[in-house]
XYZ file of N, CA and C in Angstrom:
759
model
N 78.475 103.637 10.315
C 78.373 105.036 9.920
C 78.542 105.911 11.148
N 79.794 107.055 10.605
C 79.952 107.955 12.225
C 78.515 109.052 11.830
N 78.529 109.980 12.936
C 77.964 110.932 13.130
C 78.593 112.051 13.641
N 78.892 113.578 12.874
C 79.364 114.741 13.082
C 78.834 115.078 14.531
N 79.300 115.292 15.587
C 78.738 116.064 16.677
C 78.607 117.348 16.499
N 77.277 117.687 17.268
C 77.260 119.143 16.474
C 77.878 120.220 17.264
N 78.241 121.357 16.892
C 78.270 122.324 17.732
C 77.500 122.619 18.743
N 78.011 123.650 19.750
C 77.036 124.335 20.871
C 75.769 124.975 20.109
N 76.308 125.823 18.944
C 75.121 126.702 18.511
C 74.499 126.126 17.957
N 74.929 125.072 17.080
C 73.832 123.909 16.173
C 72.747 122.986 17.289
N 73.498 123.005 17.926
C 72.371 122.053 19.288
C 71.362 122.818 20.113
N 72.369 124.203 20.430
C 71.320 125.045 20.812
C 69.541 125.078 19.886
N 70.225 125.379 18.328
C 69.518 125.852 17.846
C 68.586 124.563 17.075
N 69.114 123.283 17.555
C 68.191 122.225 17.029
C 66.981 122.265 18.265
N 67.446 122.603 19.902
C 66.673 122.571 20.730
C 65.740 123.654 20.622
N 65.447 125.058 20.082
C 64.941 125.803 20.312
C 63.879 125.744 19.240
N 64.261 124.777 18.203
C 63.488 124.448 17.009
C 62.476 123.506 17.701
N 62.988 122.275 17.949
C 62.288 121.433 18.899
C 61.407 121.751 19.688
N 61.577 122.708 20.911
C 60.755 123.213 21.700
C 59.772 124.194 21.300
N 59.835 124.850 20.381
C 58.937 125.918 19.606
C 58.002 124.660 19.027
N 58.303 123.984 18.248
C 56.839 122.782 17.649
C 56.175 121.985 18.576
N 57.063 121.783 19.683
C 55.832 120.836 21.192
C 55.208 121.768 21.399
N 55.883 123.283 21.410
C 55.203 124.522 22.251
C 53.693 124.914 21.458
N 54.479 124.893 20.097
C 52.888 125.521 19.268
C 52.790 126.959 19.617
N 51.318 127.132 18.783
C 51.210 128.977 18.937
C 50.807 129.318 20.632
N 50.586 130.217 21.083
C 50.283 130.877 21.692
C 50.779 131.077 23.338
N 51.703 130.687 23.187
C 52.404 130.870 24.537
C 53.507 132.044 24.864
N 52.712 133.264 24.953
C 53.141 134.391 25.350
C 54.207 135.075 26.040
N 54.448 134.176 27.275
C 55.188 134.530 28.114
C 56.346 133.318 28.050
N 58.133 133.962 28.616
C 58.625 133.299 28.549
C 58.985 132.082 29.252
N 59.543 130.649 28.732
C 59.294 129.952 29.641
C 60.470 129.785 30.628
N 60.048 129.720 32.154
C 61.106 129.900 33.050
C 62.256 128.742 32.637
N 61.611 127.513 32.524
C 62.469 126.097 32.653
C 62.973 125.853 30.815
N 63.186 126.999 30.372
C 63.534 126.894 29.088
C 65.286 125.762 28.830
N 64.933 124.680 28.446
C 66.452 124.255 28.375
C 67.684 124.993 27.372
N 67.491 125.173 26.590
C 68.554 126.322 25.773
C 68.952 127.520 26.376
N 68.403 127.893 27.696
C 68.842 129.459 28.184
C 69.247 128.242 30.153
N 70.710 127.680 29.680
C 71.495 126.960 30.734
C 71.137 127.055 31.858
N 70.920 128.523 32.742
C 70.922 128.442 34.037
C 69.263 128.957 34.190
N 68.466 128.871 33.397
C 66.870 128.728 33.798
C 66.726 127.531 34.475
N 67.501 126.912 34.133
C 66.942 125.012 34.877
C 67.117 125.180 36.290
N 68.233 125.775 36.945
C 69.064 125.837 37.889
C 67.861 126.934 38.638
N 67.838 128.264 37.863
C 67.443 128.823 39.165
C 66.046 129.335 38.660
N 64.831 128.993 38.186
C 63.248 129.029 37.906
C 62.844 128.391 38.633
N 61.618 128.938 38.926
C 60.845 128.447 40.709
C 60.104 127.017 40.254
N 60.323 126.450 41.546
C 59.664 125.190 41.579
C 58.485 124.169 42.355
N 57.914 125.723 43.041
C 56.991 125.840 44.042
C 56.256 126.555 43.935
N 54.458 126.281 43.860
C 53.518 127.293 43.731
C 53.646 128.483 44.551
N 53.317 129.327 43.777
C 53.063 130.697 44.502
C 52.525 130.863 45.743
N 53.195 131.760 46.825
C 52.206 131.969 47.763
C 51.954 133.309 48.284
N 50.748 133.840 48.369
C 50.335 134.838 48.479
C 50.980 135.498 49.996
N 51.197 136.442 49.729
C 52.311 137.129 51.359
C 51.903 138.699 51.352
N 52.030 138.921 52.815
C 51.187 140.289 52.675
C 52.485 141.315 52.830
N 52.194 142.106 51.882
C 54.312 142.938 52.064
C 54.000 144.045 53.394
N 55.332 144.481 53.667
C 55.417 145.451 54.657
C 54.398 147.031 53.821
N 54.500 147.340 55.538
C 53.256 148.406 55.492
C 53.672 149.429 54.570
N 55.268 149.271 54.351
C 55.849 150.544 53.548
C 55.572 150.183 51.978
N 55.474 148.872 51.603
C 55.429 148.511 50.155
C 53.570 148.569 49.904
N 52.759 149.074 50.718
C 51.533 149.288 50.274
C 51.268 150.451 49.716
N 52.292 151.526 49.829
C 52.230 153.024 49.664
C 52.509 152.857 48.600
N 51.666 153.816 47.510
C 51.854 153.810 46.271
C 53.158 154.522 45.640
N 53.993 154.096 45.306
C 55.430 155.355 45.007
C 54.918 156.518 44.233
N 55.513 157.907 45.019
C 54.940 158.988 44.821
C 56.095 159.657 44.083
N 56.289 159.821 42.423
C 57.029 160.655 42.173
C 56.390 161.694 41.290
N 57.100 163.125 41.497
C 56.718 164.349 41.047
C 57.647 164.789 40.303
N 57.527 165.639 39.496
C 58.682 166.692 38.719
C 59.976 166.771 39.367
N 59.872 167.006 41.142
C 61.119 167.343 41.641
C 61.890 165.758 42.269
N 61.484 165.168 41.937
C 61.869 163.703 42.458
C 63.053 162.965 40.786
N 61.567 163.401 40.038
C 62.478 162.484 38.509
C 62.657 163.909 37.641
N 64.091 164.174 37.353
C 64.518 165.490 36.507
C 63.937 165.094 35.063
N 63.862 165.951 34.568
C 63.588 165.685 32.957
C 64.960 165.224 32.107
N 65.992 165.596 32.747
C 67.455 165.373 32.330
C 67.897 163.966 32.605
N 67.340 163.260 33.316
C 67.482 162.072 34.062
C 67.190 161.339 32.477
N 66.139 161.816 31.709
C 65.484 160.908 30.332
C 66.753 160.685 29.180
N 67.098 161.655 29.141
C 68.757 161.622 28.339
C 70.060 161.264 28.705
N 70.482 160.018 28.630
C 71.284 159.360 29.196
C 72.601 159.549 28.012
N 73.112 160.461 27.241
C 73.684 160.600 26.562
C 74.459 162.198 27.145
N 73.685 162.590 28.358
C 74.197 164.118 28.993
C 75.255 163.420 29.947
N 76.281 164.472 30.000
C 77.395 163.920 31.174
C 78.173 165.038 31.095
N 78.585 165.469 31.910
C 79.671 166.486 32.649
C 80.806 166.763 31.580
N 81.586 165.157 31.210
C 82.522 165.805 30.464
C 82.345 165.696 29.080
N 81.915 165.268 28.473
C 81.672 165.271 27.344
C 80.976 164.457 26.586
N 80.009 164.184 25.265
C 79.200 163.042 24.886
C 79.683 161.622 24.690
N 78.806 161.015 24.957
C 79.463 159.524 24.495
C 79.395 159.267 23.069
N 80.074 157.792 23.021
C 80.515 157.248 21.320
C 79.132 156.466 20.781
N 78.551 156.847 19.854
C 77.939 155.733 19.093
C 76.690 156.464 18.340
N 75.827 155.512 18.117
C 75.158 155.909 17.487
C 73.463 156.792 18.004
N 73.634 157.643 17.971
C 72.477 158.371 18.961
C 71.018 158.373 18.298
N 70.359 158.211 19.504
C 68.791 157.683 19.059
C 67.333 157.895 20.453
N 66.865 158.158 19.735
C 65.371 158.558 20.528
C 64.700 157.471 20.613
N 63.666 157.018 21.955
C 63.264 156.000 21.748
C 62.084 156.569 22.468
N 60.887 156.253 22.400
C 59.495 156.258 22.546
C 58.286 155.960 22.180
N 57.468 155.731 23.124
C 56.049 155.099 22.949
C 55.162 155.318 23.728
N 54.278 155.002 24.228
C 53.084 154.397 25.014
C 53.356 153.233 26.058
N 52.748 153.775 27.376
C 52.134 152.623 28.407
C 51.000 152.739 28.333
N 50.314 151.064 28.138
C 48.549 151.069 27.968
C 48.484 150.325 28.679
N 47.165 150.174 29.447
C 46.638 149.014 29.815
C 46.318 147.956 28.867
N 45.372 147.257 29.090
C 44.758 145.912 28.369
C 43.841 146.322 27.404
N 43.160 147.414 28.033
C 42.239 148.197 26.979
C 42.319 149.273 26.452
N 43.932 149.681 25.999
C 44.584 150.531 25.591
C 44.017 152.042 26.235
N 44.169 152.227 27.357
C 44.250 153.682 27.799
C 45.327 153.569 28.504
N 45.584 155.173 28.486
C 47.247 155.485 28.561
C 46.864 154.752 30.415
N 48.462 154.702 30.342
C 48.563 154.636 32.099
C 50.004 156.027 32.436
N 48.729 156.680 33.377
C 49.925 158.384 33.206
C 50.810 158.147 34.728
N 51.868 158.764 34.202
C 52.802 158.960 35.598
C 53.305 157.727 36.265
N 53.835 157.130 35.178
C 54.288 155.756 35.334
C 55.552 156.018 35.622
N 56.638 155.638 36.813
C 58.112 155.155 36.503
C 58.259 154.573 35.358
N 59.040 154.630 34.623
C 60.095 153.793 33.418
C 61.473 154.205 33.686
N 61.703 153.132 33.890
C 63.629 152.988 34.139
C 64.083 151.836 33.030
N 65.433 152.496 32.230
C 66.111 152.051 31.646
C 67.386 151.375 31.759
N 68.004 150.611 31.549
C 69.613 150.643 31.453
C 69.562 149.325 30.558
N 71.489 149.588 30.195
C 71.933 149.064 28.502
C 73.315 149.445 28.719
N 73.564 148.501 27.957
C 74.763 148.280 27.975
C 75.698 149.454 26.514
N 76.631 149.617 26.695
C 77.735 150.868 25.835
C 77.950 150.224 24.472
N 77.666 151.391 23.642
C 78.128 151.068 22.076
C 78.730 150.169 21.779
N 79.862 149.521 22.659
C 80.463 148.368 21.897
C 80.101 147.282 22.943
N 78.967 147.341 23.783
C 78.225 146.448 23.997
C 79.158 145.672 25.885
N 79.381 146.866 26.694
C 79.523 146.717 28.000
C 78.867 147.382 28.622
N 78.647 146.766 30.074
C 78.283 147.715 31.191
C 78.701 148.371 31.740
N 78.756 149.506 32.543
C 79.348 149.991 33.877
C 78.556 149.204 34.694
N 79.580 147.869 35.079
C 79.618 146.884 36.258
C 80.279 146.184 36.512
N 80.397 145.953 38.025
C 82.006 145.408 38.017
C 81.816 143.708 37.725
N 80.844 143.514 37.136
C 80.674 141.651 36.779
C 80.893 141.718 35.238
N 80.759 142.527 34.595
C 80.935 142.802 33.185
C 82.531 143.268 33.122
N 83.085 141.929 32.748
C 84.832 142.337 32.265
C 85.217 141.338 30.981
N 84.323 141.724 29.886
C 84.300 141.087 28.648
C 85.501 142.306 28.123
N 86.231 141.838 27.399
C 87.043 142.849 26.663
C 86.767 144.014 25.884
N 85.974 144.747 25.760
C 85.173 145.997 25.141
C 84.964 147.145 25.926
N 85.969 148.158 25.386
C 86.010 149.478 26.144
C 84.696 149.975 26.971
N 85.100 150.648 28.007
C 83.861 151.009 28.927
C 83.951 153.013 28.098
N 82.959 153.362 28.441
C 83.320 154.938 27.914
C 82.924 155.659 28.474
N 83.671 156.336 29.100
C 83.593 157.204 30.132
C 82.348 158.599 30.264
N 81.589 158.673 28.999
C 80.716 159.891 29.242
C 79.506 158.745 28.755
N 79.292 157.535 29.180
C 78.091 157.176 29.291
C 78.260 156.108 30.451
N 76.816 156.584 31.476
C 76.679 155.284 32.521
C 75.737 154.439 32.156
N 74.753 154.469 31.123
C 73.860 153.384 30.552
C 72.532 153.594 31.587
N 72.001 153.952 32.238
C 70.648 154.047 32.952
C 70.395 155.591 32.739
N 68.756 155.408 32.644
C 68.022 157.038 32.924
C 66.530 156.102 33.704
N 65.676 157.264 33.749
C 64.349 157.395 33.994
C 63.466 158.733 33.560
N 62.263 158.520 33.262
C 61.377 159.370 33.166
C 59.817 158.953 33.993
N 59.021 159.711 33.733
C 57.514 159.580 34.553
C 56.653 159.470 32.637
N 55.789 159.229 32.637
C 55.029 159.151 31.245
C 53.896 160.131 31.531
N 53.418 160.371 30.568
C 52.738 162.103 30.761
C 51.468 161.553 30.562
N 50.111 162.947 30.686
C 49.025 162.419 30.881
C 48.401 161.349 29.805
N 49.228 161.145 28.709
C 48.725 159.977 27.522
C 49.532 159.225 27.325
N 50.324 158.877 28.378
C 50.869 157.825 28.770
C 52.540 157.248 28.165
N 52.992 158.438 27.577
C 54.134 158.759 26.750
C 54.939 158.187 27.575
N 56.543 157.801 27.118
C 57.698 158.321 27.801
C 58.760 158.374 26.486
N 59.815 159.037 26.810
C 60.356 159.023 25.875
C 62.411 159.121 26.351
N 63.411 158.763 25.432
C 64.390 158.668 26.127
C 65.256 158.836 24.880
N 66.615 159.775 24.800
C 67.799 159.691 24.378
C 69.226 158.807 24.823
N 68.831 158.513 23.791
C 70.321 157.559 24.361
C 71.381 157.080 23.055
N 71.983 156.405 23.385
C 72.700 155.332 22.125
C 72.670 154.227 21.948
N 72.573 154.083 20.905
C 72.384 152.069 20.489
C 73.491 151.247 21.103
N 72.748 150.376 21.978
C 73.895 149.691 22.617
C 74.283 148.240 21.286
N 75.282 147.748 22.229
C 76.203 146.762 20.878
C 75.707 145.636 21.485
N 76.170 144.314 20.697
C 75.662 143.181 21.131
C 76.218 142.846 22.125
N 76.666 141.738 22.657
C 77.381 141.538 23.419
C 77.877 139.587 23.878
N 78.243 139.439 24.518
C 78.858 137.753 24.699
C 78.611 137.404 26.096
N 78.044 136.357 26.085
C 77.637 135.902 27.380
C 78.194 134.327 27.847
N 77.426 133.764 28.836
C 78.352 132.627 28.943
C 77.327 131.325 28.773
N 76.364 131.485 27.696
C 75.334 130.110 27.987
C 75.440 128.887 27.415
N 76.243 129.213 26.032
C 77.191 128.217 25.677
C 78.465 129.059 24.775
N 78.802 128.007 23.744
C 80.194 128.350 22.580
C 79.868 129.788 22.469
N 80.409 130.609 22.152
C 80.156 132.033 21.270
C 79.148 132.536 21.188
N 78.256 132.364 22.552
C 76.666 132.902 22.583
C 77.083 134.641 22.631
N 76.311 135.210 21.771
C 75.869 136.788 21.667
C 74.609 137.334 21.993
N 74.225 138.342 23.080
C 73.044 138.601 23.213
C 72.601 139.808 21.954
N 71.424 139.615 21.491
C 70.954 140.843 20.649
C 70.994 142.471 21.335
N 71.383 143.162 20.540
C 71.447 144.648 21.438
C 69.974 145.163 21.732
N 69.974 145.372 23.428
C 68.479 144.818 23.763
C 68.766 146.526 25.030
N 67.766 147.381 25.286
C 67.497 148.149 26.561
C 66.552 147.325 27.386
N 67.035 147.605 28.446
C 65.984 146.779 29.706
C 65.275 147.833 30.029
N 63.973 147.654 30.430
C 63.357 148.308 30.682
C 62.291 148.028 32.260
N 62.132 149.036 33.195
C 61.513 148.389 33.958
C 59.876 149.585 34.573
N 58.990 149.029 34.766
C 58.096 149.840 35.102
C 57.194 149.102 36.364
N 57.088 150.619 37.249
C 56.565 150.010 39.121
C 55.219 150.473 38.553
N 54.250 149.655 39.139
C 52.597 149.960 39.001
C 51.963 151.009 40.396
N 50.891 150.066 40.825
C 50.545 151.286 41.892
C 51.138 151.280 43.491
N 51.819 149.976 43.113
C 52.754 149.408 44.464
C 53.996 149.237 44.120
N 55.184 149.329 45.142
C 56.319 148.665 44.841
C 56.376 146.948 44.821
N 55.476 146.821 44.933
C 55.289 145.151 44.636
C 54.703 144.791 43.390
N 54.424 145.792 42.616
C 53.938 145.451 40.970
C 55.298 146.001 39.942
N 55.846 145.319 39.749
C 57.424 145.656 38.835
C 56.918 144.603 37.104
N 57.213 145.679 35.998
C 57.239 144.939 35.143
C 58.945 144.707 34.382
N 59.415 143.919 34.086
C 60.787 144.156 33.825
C 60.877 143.292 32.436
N 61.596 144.021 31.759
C 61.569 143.448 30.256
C 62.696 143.898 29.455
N 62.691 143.732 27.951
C 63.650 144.526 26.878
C 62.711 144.610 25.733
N 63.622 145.569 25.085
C 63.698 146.438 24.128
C 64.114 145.906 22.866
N 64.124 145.468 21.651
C 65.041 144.886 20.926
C 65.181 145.346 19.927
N 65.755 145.966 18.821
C 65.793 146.703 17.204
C 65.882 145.567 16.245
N 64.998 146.102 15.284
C 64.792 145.373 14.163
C 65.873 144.477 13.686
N 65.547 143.527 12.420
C 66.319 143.244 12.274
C 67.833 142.759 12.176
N 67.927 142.427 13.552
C 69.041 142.013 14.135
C 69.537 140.425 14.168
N 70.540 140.145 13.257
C 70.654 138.642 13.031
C 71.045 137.729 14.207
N 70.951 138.356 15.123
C 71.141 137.175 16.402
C 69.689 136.616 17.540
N 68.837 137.111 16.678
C 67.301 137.219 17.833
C 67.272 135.201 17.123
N 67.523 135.239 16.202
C 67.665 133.110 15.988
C 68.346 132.429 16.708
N 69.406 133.121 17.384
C 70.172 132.006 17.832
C 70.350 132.271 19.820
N 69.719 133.445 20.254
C 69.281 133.765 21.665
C 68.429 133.329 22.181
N 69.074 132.357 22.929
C 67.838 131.691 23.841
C 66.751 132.149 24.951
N 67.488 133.334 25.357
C 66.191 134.432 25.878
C 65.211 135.101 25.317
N 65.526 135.710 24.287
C 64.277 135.814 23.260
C 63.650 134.832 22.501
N 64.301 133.213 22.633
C 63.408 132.606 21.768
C 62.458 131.718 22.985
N 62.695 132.128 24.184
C 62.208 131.555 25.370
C 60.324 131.481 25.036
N 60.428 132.421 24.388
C 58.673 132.739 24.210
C 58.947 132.405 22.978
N 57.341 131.199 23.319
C 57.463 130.316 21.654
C 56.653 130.760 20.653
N 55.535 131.682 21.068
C 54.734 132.433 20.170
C 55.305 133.601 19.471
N 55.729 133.325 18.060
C 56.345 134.327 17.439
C 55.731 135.859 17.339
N 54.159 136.195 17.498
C 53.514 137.093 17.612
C 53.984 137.860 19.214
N 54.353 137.009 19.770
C 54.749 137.893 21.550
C 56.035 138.146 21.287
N 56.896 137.490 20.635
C 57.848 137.881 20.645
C 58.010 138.942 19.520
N 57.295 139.698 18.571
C 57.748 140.417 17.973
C 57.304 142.157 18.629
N 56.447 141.852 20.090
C 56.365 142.734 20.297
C 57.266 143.804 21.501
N 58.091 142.681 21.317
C 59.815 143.056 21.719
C 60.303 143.921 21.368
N 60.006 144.002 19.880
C 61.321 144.798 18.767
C 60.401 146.199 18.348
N 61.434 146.869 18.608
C 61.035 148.341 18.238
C 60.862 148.431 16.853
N 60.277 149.656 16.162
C 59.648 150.200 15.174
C 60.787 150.703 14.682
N 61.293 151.303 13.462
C 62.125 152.414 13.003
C 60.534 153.501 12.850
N 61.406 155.071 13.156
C 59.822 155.909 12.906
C 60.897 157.336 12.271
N 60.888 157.154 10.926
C 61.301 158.038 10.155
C 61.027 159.016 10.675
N 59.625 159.179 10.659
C 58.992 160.552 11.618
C 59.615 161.189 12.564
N 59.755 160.610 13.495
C 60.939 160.508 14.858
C 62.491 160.929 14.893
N 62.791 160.441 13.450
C 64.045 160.656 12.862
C 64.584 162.019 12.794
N 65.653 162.296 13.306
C 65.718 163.901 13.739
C 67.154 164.244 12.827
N 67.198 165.036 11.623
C 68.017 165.265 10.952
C 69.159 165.624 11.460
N 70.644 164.886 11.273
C 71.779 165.161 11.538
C 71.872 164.849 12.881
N 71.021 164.318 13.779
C 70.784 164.337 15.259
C 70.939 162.761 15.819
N 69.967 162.463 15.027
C 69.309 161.149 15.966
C 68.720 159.907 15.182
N 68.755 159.008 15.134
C 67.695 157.930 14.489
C 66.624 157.769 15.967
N 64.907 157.694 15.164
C 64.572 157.470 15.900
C 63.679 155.984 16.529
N 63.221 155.571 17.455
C 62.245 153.895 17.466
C 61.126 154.070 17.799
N 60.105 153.829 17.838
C 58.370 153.415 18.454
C 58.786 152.017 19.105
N 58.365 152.232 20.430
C 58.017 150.960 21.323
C 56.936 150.911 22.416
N 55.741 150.602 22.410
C 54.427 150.728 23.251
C 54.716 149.218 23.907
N 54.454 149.552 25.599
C 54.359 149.000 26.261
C 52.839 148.455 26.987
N 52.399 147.615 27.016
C 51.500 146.855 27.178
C 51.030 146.003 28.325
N 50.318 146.573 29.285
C 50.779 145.905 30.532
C 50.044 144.810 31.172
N 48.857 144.483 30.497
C 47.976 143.214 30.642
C 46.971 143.223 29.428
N 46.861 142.206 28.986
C 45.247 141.936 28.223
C 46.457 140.991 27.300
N 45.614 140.252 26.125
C 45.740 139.538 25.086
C 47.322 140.462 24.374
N 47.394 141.258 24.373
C 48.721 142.056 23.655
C 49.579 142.769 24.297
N 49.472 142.040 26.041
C 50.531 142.372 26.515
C 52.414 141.791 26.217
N 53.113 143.200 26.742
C 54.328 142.924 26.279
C 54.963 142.232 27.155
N 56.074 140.829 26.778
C 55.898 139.761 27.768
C 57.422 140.363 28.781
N 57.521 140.048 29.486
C 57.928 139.866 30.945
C 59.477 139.132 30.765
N 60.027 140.425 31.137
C 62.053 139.013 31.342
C 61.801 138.538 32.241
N 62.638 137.297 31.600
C 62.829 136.087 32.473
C 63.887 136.402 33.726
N 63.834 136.265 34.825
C 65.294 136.440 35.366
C 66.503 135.707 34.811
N 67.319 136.443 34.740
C 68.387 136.766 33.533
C 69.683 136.767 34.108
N 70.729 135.933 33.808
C 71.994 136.006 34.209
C 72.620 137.553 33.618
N 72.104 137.854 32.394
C 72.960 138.981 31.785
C 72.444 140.449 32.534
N 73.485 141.307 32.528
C 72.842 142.585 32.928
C 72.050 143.588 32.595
């Protein structure tokens, strides 16, 4: 009796099945040495941590004010010559701690890839128009209850190289500095219902389906701005039991 060899995505996705039932519930964070996400094996650390004392300049807490981060900087859909293509959308939430109080005057930096799912970068030369009135990054500061909030457009999926016809889910990265430049949280963003979060091995890296759903943004009718905008809820979480988990270092941009 022969045996069908399976595809890339069928194997992928027999391994990610596999590893989710050794894994069991509660493993939050993603795993570095994940075998389904190819080059985790290659480059996830393989040596305990060691504590290092940073330069005198990375002890200073980063100081930004009104005149440092523009408020215009939050709308990444503004540009000189004219708007970009796609589908336009508001996105906002909350930074909490562990015991849900706001954390105010936080950096949040964004970037994402263009409606039909490229970067402005010169390593990104997948075949999908670049568009000229969007560069894909903003920033804002989060206000005294710990808000931030951002215009932009829904980025597209996109194709990567981890195996056959791998597609990443249309995901914003998101990154936030604590009270040092040595505290960086770096993560994504992900929208509902999106039929490729099954077969991405970066989001299925975290085997606890409860951490991973706190990935995916909200739809918030509320938010929803007539003729304007669709809008999302996404609260960020930065330690305790319901924190939001942590990208893996990531071949994709």
């Amino acid at each position: 009796m022969t045996t069908t060899p399976l595809e890339p995505q069928e194997q992928i996705s027999e391994e990610i099945a596999r590893i989710h039932k050794e894994a069991g519930a509660g493993q939050t964070r993603p795993r570095l040495d994940f075998p389904p996400y190819r080059s985790s094996l290659l480059r996830h650390p393989t040596k305990q941590l060691r504590m290092v004392d940073p330069e005198e300049v990375e002890l200073l807490a980063p100081v930004f004010g009104q005149s440092d981060v523009d408020p215009t900087e939050a709308d990444l859909t503004l540009h000189p010559q004219g708007e970009p293509i796609g589908e336009r959308l508001v996105v906002t939430g909350r930074v909490l701690d562990g015991d849900g109080r706001p954390v105010r005057r936080q950096l949040v930096e964004v970037w994402q890839a263009n409606a039909a799912g490229r970067y402005v970068h010169k390593r990104d030369q997948h075949p999908a128009p670049l568009d000229p009135h969007f560069y894909g990054a903003g920033r804002c500061l989060t206000d005294d209850d710990g808000w931030y909030r951002f215009t932009t457009i829904k980025p597209g999926p996109y194709p990567w190289r981890n195996h056959h016809n791998a597609w990443r889910p249309a995901h914003i990265h998101f990154s936030l500095f604590g009270q040092e430049f040595t505290q960086r949280l770096v993560t994504q963003m992900y929208f509902p219902g999106d039929p490729l979060f099954a077969l991405d091995p970066i989001y299925q890296s975290i085997t606890d389906q409860a951490a991973r759903d706190r990935l995916v943004a909200s739809y918030d009718h509320d938010l929803t701005t007539h003729e304007w905008a669709t809008g999302y809820r996404w609260d960020i979480v930065l330690t305790g039991a319901h924190a939001t988990p942590l990208e893996q270092e990531a071949d994709d941009e």
